[in-house]
């Protein structure tokens, strides 16, 4: 009986150890799953924060690039507007200068025409005076057609 009792004690010990081992294995498995869950949650949170940081960084970079492109476009448009304004002002100034030049030229032409007309009138007056003072009248010298013969000239 003592042998049986020892055998029963051994069986009970092994059973209890087996139950205890199963409980520890289950506890270990639960702890491992809990650790995996915690790690997954941490990694997911870290990945979301990293993604959020990357999105924010890419937004900042895109905004800086768009600002640079917009500034470049604005400066090009402003430069083009300045060129157009400069050309327009030069064209307006050229038209005004041409108008002033034409007015001065026309005034000079009027003065020259008046002066030449005066000089021609004076010359005609002198010729008429010379004809009046000449000894023979024109009708005697001229032919039947009213023209002077080839060798005769009137004084100017």
CSV table of N, CA and C in Angstrom, one decimal:
chain,number,residue,atom,x,y,z
A,1,UNK,N,0.8,-1.1,0.0
A,1,UNK,CA,0.0,0.0,0.0
A,1,UNK,C,0.8,1.2,0.0
A,2,UNK,N,1.8,1.1,0.6
A,2,UNK,CA,2.7,2.3,0.6
A,2,UNK,C,3.2,2.5,-0.8
A,3,UNK,N,3.3,1.5,-1.5
A,3,UNK,CA,3.8,1.6,-2.9
A,3,UNK,C,2.7,2.3,-3.7
A,4,UNK,N,1.5,1.9,-3.4
A,4,UNK,CA,0.4,2.5,-4.2
A,4,UNK,C,0.2,4.0,-3.8
A,5,UNK,N,0.4,4.2,-2.5
A,5,UNK,CA,0.3,5.6,-2.0
A,5,UNK,C,1.4,6.4,-2.7
A,6,UNK,N,2.6,5.9,-2.8
A,6,UNK,CA,3.7,6.6,-3.4
A,6,UNK,C,3.4,6.9,-4.9
A,7,UNK,N,2.8,5.8,-5.5
A,7,UNK,CA,2.4,5.9,-6.9
A,7,UNK,C,1.3,7.0,-7.1
A,8,UNK,N,0.4,7.0,-6.2
A,8,UNK,CA,-0.7,8.0,-6.3
A,8,UNK,C,-0.1,9.4,-6.1
A,9,UNK,N,0.8,9.5,-5.2
A,9,UNK,CA,1.4,10.8,-4.9
A,9,UNK,C,2.2,11.3,-6.1
A,10,UNK,N,2.9,10.4,-6.7
A,10,UNK,CA,3.6,10.7,-7.9
A,10,UNK,C,2.7,11.1,-9.1
A,11,UNK,N,1.6,10.3,-9.2
A,11,UNK,CA,0.7,10.6,-10.3
A,11,UNK,C,0.0,12.0,-10.0
A,12,UNK,N,-0.3,12.2,-8.8
A,12,UNK,CA,-0.9,13.5,-8.4
A,12,UNK,C,0.1,14.7,-8.7
A,13,UNK,N,1.3,14.4,-8.3
A,13,UNK,CA,2.4,15.5,-8.5
A,13,UNK,C,2.5,15.8,-10.0
A,14,UNK,N,2.5,14.7,-10.8
A,14,UNK,CA,2.7,14.9,-12.3
A,14,UNK,C,1.4,15.6,-12.8
A,15,UNK,N,0.3,15.2,-12.4
A,15,UNK,CA,-1.0,15.8,-12.8
A,15,UNK,C,-1.0,17.3,-12.5
A,16,UNK,N,-0.7,17.5,-11.2
A,16,UNK,CA,-0.6,18.9,-10.7
A,16,UNK,C,0.4,19.7,-11.5
A,17,UNK,N,1.6,19.1,-11.8
A,17,UNK,CA,2.6,19.8,-12.5
A,17,UNK,C,2.2,20.0,-13.9
A,18,UNK,N,1.4,19.0,-14.5
A,18,UNK,CA,0.9,19.1,-15.8
A,18,UNK,C,-0.1,20.3,-15.9
A,19,UNK,N,-1.0,20.3,-14.9
A,19,UNK,CA,-2.0,21.4,-14.9
A,19,UNK,C,-1.3,22.7,-14.7
A,20,UNK,N,-0.3,22.7,-13.8
A,20,UNK,CA,0.4,24.0,-13.5
A,20,UNK,C,1.2,24.4,-14.8
A,21,UNK,N,1.8,23.4,-15.5
A,21,UNK,CA,2.5,23.7,-16.7
A,21,UNK,C,1.6,24.2,-17.8
A,22,UNK,N,0.4,23.6,-17.9
A,22,UNK,CA,-0.6,24.1,-18.9
A,22,UNK,C,-1.0,25.5,-18.6
A,23,UNK,N,-1.2,25.8,-17.3
A,23,UNK,CA,-1.6,27.1,-16.9
A,23,UNK,C,-0.5,28.1,-17.2
A,24,UNK,N,0.7,27.7,-16.9
A,24,UNK,CA,1.9,28.6,-17.2
A,24,UNK,C,2.0,28.8,-18.7
A,25,UNK,N,1.8,27.7,-19.5
A,25,UNK,CA,1.9,27.8,-20.9
A,25,UNK,C,0.8,28.7,-21.5
A,26,UNK,N,-0.4,28.6,-20.9
A,26,UNK,CA,-1.5,29.5,-21.3
A,26,UNK,C,-1.2,30.9,-20.9
A,27,UNK,N,-0.7,31.1,-19.7
A,27,UNK,CA,-0.3,32.4,-19.2
A,27,UNK,C,0.8,33.0,-20.1
A,28,UNK,N,1.8,32.2,-20.5
A,28,UNK,CA,2.8,32.6,-21.4
A,28,UNK,C,2.3,33.0,-22.8
A,29,UNK,N,1.4,32.2,-23.3
A,29,UNK,CA,0.7,32.4,-24.6
A,29,UNK,C,-0.1,33.7,-24.5
A,30,UNK,N,-0.8,33.9,-23.4
A,30,UNK,CA,-1.6,35.2,-23.2
A,30,UNK,C,-0.6,36.4,-23.1
A,31,UNK,N,0.4,36.2,-22.4
A,31,UNK,CA,1.4,37.3,-22.3
A,31,UNK,C,2.1,37.6,-23.6
A,32,UNK,N,2.3,36.5,-24.3
A,32,UNK,CA,3.0,36.7,-25.7
A,32,UNK,C,2.0,37.5,-26.6
A,33,UNK,N,0.7,37.0,-26.6
A,33,UNK,CA,-0.3,37.7,-27.4
A,33,UNK,C,-0.5,39.2,-27.0
A,34,UNK,N,-0.5,39.4,-25.7
A,34,UNK,CA,-0.6,40.8,-25.2
A,34,UNK,C,0.6,41.6,-25.6
A,35,UNK,N,1.8,41.0,-25.5
A,35,UNK,CA,3.0,41.7,-25.9
A,35,UNK,C,2.9,42.0,-27.4
A,36,UNK,N,2.5,41.1,-28.2
A,36,UNK,CA,2.4,41.3,-29.7
A,36,UNK,C,1.3,42.4,-29.9
A,37,UNK,N,0.2,42.3,-29.2
A,37,UNK,CA,-0.8,43.3,-29.4
A,37,UNK,C,-0.3,44.7,-29.0
A,38,UNK,N,0.4,44.8,-27.9
A,38,UNK,CA,1.0,46.1,-27.5
A,38,UNK,C,2.0,46.6,-28.5
A,39,UNK,N,2.9,45.7,-29.0
A,39,UNK,CA,3.9,46.0,-30.0
A,39,UNK,C,3.2,46.5,-31.3
A,40,UNK,N,2.2,45.8,-31.7
A,40,UNK,CA,1.5,46.2,-32.9
A,40,UNK,C,0.8,47.5,-32.8
A,41,UNK,N,0.2,47.8,-31.6
A,41,UNK,CA,-0.4,49.1,-31.4
A,41,UNK,C,0.6,50.2,-31.4
A,42,UNK,N,1.8,49.9,-30.7
A,42,UNK,CA,2.8,50.9,-30.7
A,42,UNK,C,3.4,51.2,-32.1
A,43,UNK,N,3.6,50.1,-32.8
A,43,UNK,CA,4.2,50.3,-34.2
A,43,UNK,C,3.1,51.0,-35.1
A,44,UNK,N,1.9,50.6,-34.9
A,44,UNK,CA,0.8,51.3,-35.7
A,44,UNK,C,0.8,52.8,-35.4
A,45,UNK,N,0.8,53.1,-34.1
A,45,UNK,CA,0.8,54.5,-33.7
A,45,UNK,C,2.1,55.3,-34.2
A,46,UNK,N,3.2,54.6,-34.1
A,46,UNK,CA,4.5,55.2,-34.6
A,46,UNK,C,4.4,55.4,-36.1
A,47,UNK,N,3.8,54.4,-36.8
A,47,UNK,CA,3.7,54.5,-38.3
A,47,UNK,C,2.7,55.7,-38.6
A,48,UNK,N,1.6,55.8,-37.9
A,48,UNK,CA,0.7,56.9,-38.2
A,48,UNK,C,1.3,58.3,-37.9
A,49,UNK,N,2.1,58.4,-36.8
A,49,UNK,CA,2.8,59.6,-36.5
A,49,UNK,C,3.8,59.9,-37.6
A,50,UNK,N,4.5,58.9,-38.0
A,50,UNK,CA,5.5,59.1,-39.0
A,50,UNK,C,4.9,59.5,-40.3
A,51,UNK,N,3.8,58.9,-40.7
A,51,UNK,CA,3.0,59.2,-41.9
A,51,UNK,C,2.5,60.6,-41.8
A,52,UNK,N,2.0,61.0,-40.6
A,52,UNK,CA,1.4,62.4,-40.4
A,52,UNK,C,2.6,63.4,-40.6
A,53,UNK,N,3.7,63.1,-40.0
A,53,UNK,CA,4.9,63.9,-40.1
A,53,UNK,C,5.4,64.1,-41.6
A,54,UNK,N,5.4,62.9,-42.3
A,54,UNK,CA,5.8,63.0,-43.7
A,54,UNK,C,4.8,63.8,-44.5
A,55,UNK,N,3.5,63.6,-44.2
A,55,UNK,CA,2.5,64.4,-45.0
A,55,UNK,C,2.6,65.9,-44.7
A,56,UNK,N,2.9,66.2,-43.4
A,56,UNK,CA,3.1,67.6,-43.1
A,56,UNK,C,4.4,68.2,-43.8
A,57,UNK,N,5.4,67.4,-43.8
A,57,UNK,CA,6.7,67.8,-44.5
A,57,UNK,C,6.4,67.9,-46.0
A,58,UNK,N,5.7,67.0,-46.6
A,58,UNK,CA,5.5,67.1,-48.0
A,58,UNK,C,4.6,68.3,-48.3
A,59,UNK,N,3.6,68.6,-47.4
A,59,UNK,CA,2.8,69.8,-47.6
A,59,UNK,C,3.6,71.0,-47.6
A,60,UNK,N,4.6,71.1,-46.6
A,60,UNK,CA,5.5,72.3,-46.5
A,60,UNK,C,6.3,72.4,-47.8
A,61,UNK,N,6.9,71.3,-48.2
A,61,UNK,CA,7.7,71.3,-49.4
A,61,UNK,C,6.9,71.7,-50.7
A,62,UNK,N,5.7,71.2,-50.8
A,62,UNK,CA,4.8,71.6,-51.9
A,62,UNK,C,4.4,73.0,-51.9
A,63,UNK,N,4.1,73.5,-50.7
A,63,UNK,CA,3.8,74.9,-50.5
A,63,UNK,C,5.0,75.8,-50.9
A,64,UNK,N,6.2,75.4,-50.5
A,64,UNK,CA,7.4,76.2,-50.8
A,64,UNK,C,7.6,76.2,-52.3
A,65,UNK,N,7.4,75.0,-52.9
A,65,UNK,CA,7.6,75.0,-54.4
A,65,UNK,C,6.6,75.8,-55.1
A,66,UNK,N,5.3,75.7,-54.7
A,66,UNK,CA,4.3,76.5,-55.3
A,66,UNK,C,4.5,77.9,-55.2
A,67,UNK,N,5.0,78.3,-54.0
A,67,UNK,CA,5.3,79.7,-53.7
A,67,UNK,C,6.4,80.2,-54.6
A,68,UNK,N,7.4,79.4,-54.8
A,68,UNK,CA,8.6,79.7,-55.6
A,68,UNK,C,8.1,79.8,-57.1
A,69,UNK,N,7.3,78.9,-57.5
A,69,UNK,CA,6.8,78.9,-58.9
A,69,UNK,C,5.9,80.2,-59.1
A,70,UNK,N,5.0,80.4,-58.1
A,70,UNK,CA,4.1,81.6,-58.3
A,70,UNK,C,5.0,82.9,-58.3
A,71,UNK,N,6.0,83.0,-57.4
A,71,UNK,CA,6.8,84.1,-57.4
A,71,UNK,C,7.6,84.3,-58.7
A,72,UNK,N,8.1,83.2,-59.2
A,72,UNK,CA,8.8,83.3,-60.5
A,72,UNK,C,7.8,83.8,-61.6
A,73,UNK,N,6.6,83.2,-61.6
A,73,UNK,CA,5.6,83.7,-62.6
A,73,UNK,C,5.3,85.1,-62.4
A,74,UNK,N,5.1,85.6,-61.2
A,74,UNK,CA,4.7,87.0,-60.9
A,74,UNK,C,5.9,87.9,-61.3
A,75,UNK,N,7.1,87.5,-61.0
A,75,UNK,CA,8.2,88.4,-61.4
A,75,UNK,C,8.3,88.4,-63.0
A,76,UNK,N,8.1,87.3,-63.7
A,76,UNK,CA,8.1,87.3,-65.1
A,76,UNK,C,7.0,88.2,-65.7
A,77,UNK,N,5.8,88.1,-65.1
A,77,UNK,CA,4.7,89.0,-65.6
A,77,UNK,C,5.0,90.4,-65.3
A,78,UNK,N,5.6,90.7,-64.1
A,78,UNK,CA,5.9,92.1,-63.8
A,78,UNK,C,7.0,92.7,-64.7
A,79,UNK,N,8.0,91.8,-65.0
A,79,UNK,CA,9.0,92.2,-65.9
A,79,UNK,C,8.4,92.5,-67.3
A,80,UNK,N,7.5,91.6,-67.8
A,80,UNK,CA,6.9,91.8,-69.1
A,80,UNK,C,6.0,93.0,-69.1
A,81,UNK,N,5.3,93.3,-68.0
A,81,UNK,CA,4.5,94.5,-67.9
A,81,UNK,C,5.4,95.8,-68.0
A,82,UNK,N,6.6,95.7,-67.3
A,82,UNK,CA,7.5,96.8,-67.4
A,82,UNK,C,8.0,97.1,-68.8
A,83,UNK,N,8.3,96.0,-69.5
A,83,UNK,CA,8.8,96.1,-70.9
A,83,UNK,C,7.7,96.7,-71.7
A,84,UNK,N,6.5,96.2,-71.6
A,84,UNK,CA,5.4,96.7,-72.4
A,84,UNK,C,5.2,98.2,-72.1
A,85,UNK,N,5.2,98.6,-70.8
A,85,UNK,CA,5.0,100.0,-70.4
A,85,UNK,C,6.2,100.8,-71.0
A,86,UNK,N,7.4,100.3,-71.0
A,86,UNK,CA,8.5,101.1,-71.5
A,86,UNK,C,8.4,101.3,-73.0
A,87,UNK,N,8.0,100.2,-73.7
A,87,UNK,CA,7.8,100.3,-75.2
A,87,UNK,C,6.7,101.2,-75.5
A,88,UNK,N,5.6,101.2,-74.7
A,88,UNK,CA,4.4,102.0,-75.0
A,88,UNK,C,4.8,103.5,-74.8
A,89,UNK,N,5.5,103.8,-73.6
A,89,UNK,CA,5.9,105.1,-73.4
A,89,UNK,C,6.9,105.7,-74.4
A,90,UNK,N,7.8,104.8,-74.9
A,90,UNK,CA,8.7,105.2,-76.0
A,90,UNK,C,7.9,105.5,-77.2
A,91,UNK,N,6.9,104.7,-77.6
A,91,UNK,CA,6.1,104.9,-78.8
A,91,UNK,C,5.3,106.2,-78.7
A,92,UNK,N,4.8,106.5,-77.5
A,92,UNK,CA,4.0,107.7,-77.3
A,92,UNK,C,5.0,108.9,-77.4
A,93,UNK,N,6.2,108.8,-76.8
A,93,UNK,CA,7.2,109.9,-76.9
A,93,UNK,C,7.6,110.1,-78.3
A,94,UNK,N,7.8,108.9,-79.1
A,94,UNK,CA,8.2,109.0,-80.5
A,94,UNK,C,7.1,109.8,-81.3
A,95,UNK,N,5.9,109.4,-81.0
A,95,UNK,CA,4.8,110.1,-81.7
A,95,UNK,C,4.7,111.6,-81.4
A,96,UNK,N,4.9,112.0,-80.1
A,96,UNK,CA,4.9,113.4,-79.8
A,96,UNK,C,6.1,114.1,-80.4
A,97,UNK,N,7.3,113.4,-80.4
A,97,UNK,CA,8.5,114.0,-81.0
A,97,UNK,C,8.3,114.2,-82.5
A,98,UNK,N,7.7,113.2,-83.1
A,98,UNK,CA,7.4,113.3,-84.6
A,98,UNK,C,6.5,114.4,-84.9
A,99,UNK,N,5.4,114.5,-84.0
A,99,UNK,CA,4.5,115.6,-84.2
A,99,UNK,C,5.1,117.0,-84.1
A,100,UNK,N,6.0,117.1,-83.0
A,100,UNK,CA,6.7,118.4,-82.9
A,100,UNK,C,7.7,118.6,-84.1
A,101,UNK,N,8.4,117.6,-84.5
A,101,UNK,CA,9.3,117.7,-85.7
A,101,UNK,C,8.5,118.1,-86.9
A,102,UNK,N,7.3,117.5,-87.1
A,102,UNK,CA,6.5,117.8,-88.3
A,102,UNK,C,6.0,119.3,-88.2
A,103,UNK,N,5.6,119.7,-87.0
A,103,UNK,CA,5.2,121.1,-86.9
A,103,UNK,C,6.3,122.1,-87.2
A,104,UNK,N,7.5,121.8,-86.7
A,104,UNK,CA,8.7,122.6,-86.9
A,104,UNK,C,9.0,122.6,-88.4
A,105,UNK,N,9.0,121.4,-89.0
A,105,UNK,CA,9.3,121.3,-90.4
A,105,UNK,C,8.3,122.1,-91.3
A,106,UNK,N,7.1,121.9,-91.0
A,106,UNK,CA,6.1,122.7,-91.7
A,106,UNK,C,6.2,124.2,-91.5
A,107,UNK,N,6.6,124.6,-90.3
A,107,UNK,CA,6.8,126.0,-90.1
A,107,UNK,C,8.0,126.5,-90.9
A,108,UNK,N,9.1,125.7,-90.9
A,108,UNK,CA,10.3,126.0,-91.7
A,108,UNK,C,9.9,126.1,-93.2
A,109,UNK,N,9.1,125.1,-93.7
A,109,UNK,CA,8.7,125.1,-95.1
A,109,UNK,C,7.9,126.3,-95.4
A,110,UNK,N,7.0,126.7,-94.6
A,110,UNK,CA,6.2,127.9,-94.8
A,110,UNK,C,7.1,129.2,-94.9
A,111,UNK,N,8.1,129.2,-93.9
A,111,UNK,CA,9.0,130.4,-93.9
A,111,UNK,C,9.8,130.3,-95.2
A,112,UNK,N,10.4,129.2,-95.6
A,112,UNK,CA,11.1,129.1,-96.8
A,112,UNK,C,10.3,129.4,-98.0
A,113,UNK,N,9.1,128.9,-98.1
A,113,UNK,CA,8.2,129.3,-99.2
A,113,UNK,C,7.9,130.8,-99.3
A,114,UNK,N,7.7,131.4,-98.2
A,114,UNK,CA,7.4,132.8,-98.1
A,114,UNK,C,8.7,133.6,-98.6
A,115,UNK,N,9.8,133.1,-98.1
A,115,UNK,CA,11.1,133.8,-98.5
A,115,UNK,C,11.4,133.6,-100.0
A,116,UNK,N,11.2,132.4,-100.5
A,116,UNK,CA,11.4,132.2,-101.9
A,116,UNK,C,10.4,133.0,-102.7
A,117,UNK,N,9.2,133.0,-102.3
A,117,UNK,CA,8.2,133.8,-103.0
A,117,UNK,C,8.5,135.2,-103.0
A,118,UNK,N,9.0,135.8,-101.9
A,118,UNK,CA,9.4,137.2,-101.8
A,118,UNK,C,10.6,137.4,-102.8
A,119,UNK,N,11.6,136.4,-102.7
A,119,UNK,CA,12.7,136.6,-103.6
A,119,UNK,C,12.3,136.5,-105.1
A,120,UNK,N,11.4,135.6,-105.4
A,120,UNK,CA,10.9,135.5,-106.8
A,120,UNK,C,10.2,136.8,-107.2
A,121,UNK,N,9.3,137.3,-106.3
A,121,UNK,CA,8.6,138.6,-106.6
A,121,UNK,C,9.6,139.7,-106.8
A,122,UNK,N,10.6,139.8,-106.0
A,122,UNK,CA,11.6,140.8,-106.1
A,122,UNK,C,12.3,140.7,-107.5
A,123,UNK,N,12.7,139.5,-107.8
A,123,UNK,CA,13.4,139.2,-109.1
A,123,UNK,C,12.5,139.6,-110.2
A,124,UNK,N,11.2,139.2,-110.1
A,124,UNK,CA,10.3,139.6,-111.2
A,124,UNK,C,10.1,141.1,-111.3
A,125,UNK,N,10.1,141.7,-110.2
A,125,UNK,CA,10.0,143.2,-110.2
A,125,UNK,C,11.2,143.8,-110.9
A,126,UNK,N,12.3,143.3,-110.6
A,126,UNK,CA,13.6,143.8,-111.2
A,126,UNK,C,13.6,143.5,-112.7
A,127,UNK,N,13.1,142.3,-113.1
A,127,UNK,CA,13.0,142.1,-114.5
A,127,UNK,C,12.0,143.0,-115.2
A,128,UNK,N,10.9,143.2,-114.6
A,128,UNK,CA,9.9,144.1,-115.2
A,128,UNK,C,10.5,145.5,-115.3
A,129,UNK,N,11.2,145.9,-114.2
A,129,UNK,CA,11.8,147.3,-114.3
A,129,UNK,C,12.9,147.3,-115.4
A,130,UNK,N,13.6,146.2,-115.6
A,130,UNK,CA,14.6,146.2,-116.6
A,130,UNK,C,14.0,146.2,-118.0
A,131,UNK,N,12.9,145.6,-118.1
A,131,UNK,CA,12.2,145.6,-119.4
A,131,UNK,C,11.6,147.0,-119.7
A,132,UNK,N,11.1,147.6,-118.7
A,132,UNK,CA,10.6,148.9,-118.9
A,132,UNK,C,11.7,149.9,-119.3
A,133,UNK,N,12.8,149.7,-118.7
A,133,UNK,CA,13.9,150.6,-119.0
A,133,UNK,C,14.7,150.3,-120.3
A,134,UNK,N,14.4,149.1,-120.9
A,134,UNK,CA,15.1,148.7,-122.1
A,134,UNK,C,14.7,149.6,-123.3
A,135,UNK,N,15.5,149.8,-124.3
A,135,UNK,CA,15.3,150.8,-125.3
A,135,UNK,C,14.3,150.2,-126.3
A,136,UNK,N,14.2,149.0,-126.6
A,136,UNK,CA,13.2,148.5,-127.6
A,136,UNK,C,12.2,147.6,-126.9
A,137,UNK,N,11.1,147.7,-127.3
A,137,UNK,CA,10.0,146.9,-126.7
A,137,UNK,C,10.1,145.4,-127.1
A,138,UNK,N,9.5,144.6,-126.4
A,138,UNK,CA,9.6,143.1,-126.6
A,138,UNK,C,8.9,142.7,-127.9
A,139,UNK,N,7.9,143.4,-128.3
A,139,UNK,CA,7.2,143.0,-129.5
A,139,UNK,C,8.1,143.2,-130.7
A,140,UNK,N,9.0,144.2,-130.7
A,140,UNK,CA,9.9,144.4,-131.8
A,140,UNK,C,10.9,143.2,-131.9
A,141,UNK,N,11.4,142.8,-130.7
A,141,UNK,CA,12.4,141.7,-130.7
A,141,UNK,C,11.8,140.4,-131.0
A,142,UNK,N,10.7,140.1,-130.5
A,142,UNK,CA,10.1,138.8,-130.6
A,142,UNK,C,9.6,138.5,-131.9
A,143,UNK,N,9.4,137.3,-132.2
A,143,UNK,CA,8.9,136.9,-133.6
A,143,UNK,C,7.4,136.9,-133.6
A,144,UNK,N,6.8,136.3,-134.6
A,144,UNK,CA,5.4,136.3,-134.8
A,144,UNK,C,4.7,135.4,-133.7
A,145,UNK,N,5.5,134.3,-133.3
A,145,UNK,CA,4.9,133.4,-132.3
A,145,UNK,C,5.1,134.0,-130.8
A,146,UNK,N,5.7,135.1,-130.6
A,146,UNK,CA,5.8,135.6,-129.3
A,146,UNK,C,7.1,135.2,-128.6
A,147,UNK,N,7.9,134.3,-129.2
A,147,UNK,CA,9.1,133.8,-128.5
A,147,UNK,C,10.3,134.6,-129.0
A,148,UNK,N,11.3,134.7,-128.1
A,148,UNK,CA,12.5,135.5,-128.4
A,148,UNK,C,13.4,134.6,-129.4
A,149,UNK,N,14.1,135.3,-130.3
A,149,UNK,CA,15.1,134.6,-131.1
A,149,UNK,C,16.2,133.9,-130.3
A,150,UNK,N,16.9,133.0,-130.8
A,150,UNK,CA,17.9,132.1,-130.1
A,150,UNK,C,19.0,133.0,-129.5
A,151,UNK,N,19.5,133.9,-130.0
A,151,UNK,CA,20.6,134.6,-129.4
A,151,UNK,C,20.3,135.7,-128.4
A,152,UNK,N,19.1,136.1,-128.2
A,152,UNK,CA,18.7,137.2,-127.4
A,152,UNK,C,18.3,136.7,-126.0
A,153,UNK,N,18.8,137.4,-125.0
A,153,UNK,CA,18.4,137.0,-123.6
A,153,UNK,C,17.9,138.2,-122.9
A,154,UNK,N,17.0,138.0,-122.0
A,154,UNK,CA,16.5,139.1,-121.1
A,154,UNK,C,17.4,139.2,-119.9
A,155,UNK,N,17.6,140.4,-119.4
A,155,UNK,CA,18.4,140.5,-118.2
A,155,UNK,C,17.6,140.0,-117.0
A,156,UNK,N,18.2,139.3,-116.1
A,156,UNK,CA,17.5,138.8,-114.9
A,156,UNK,C,17.6,139.7,-113.7
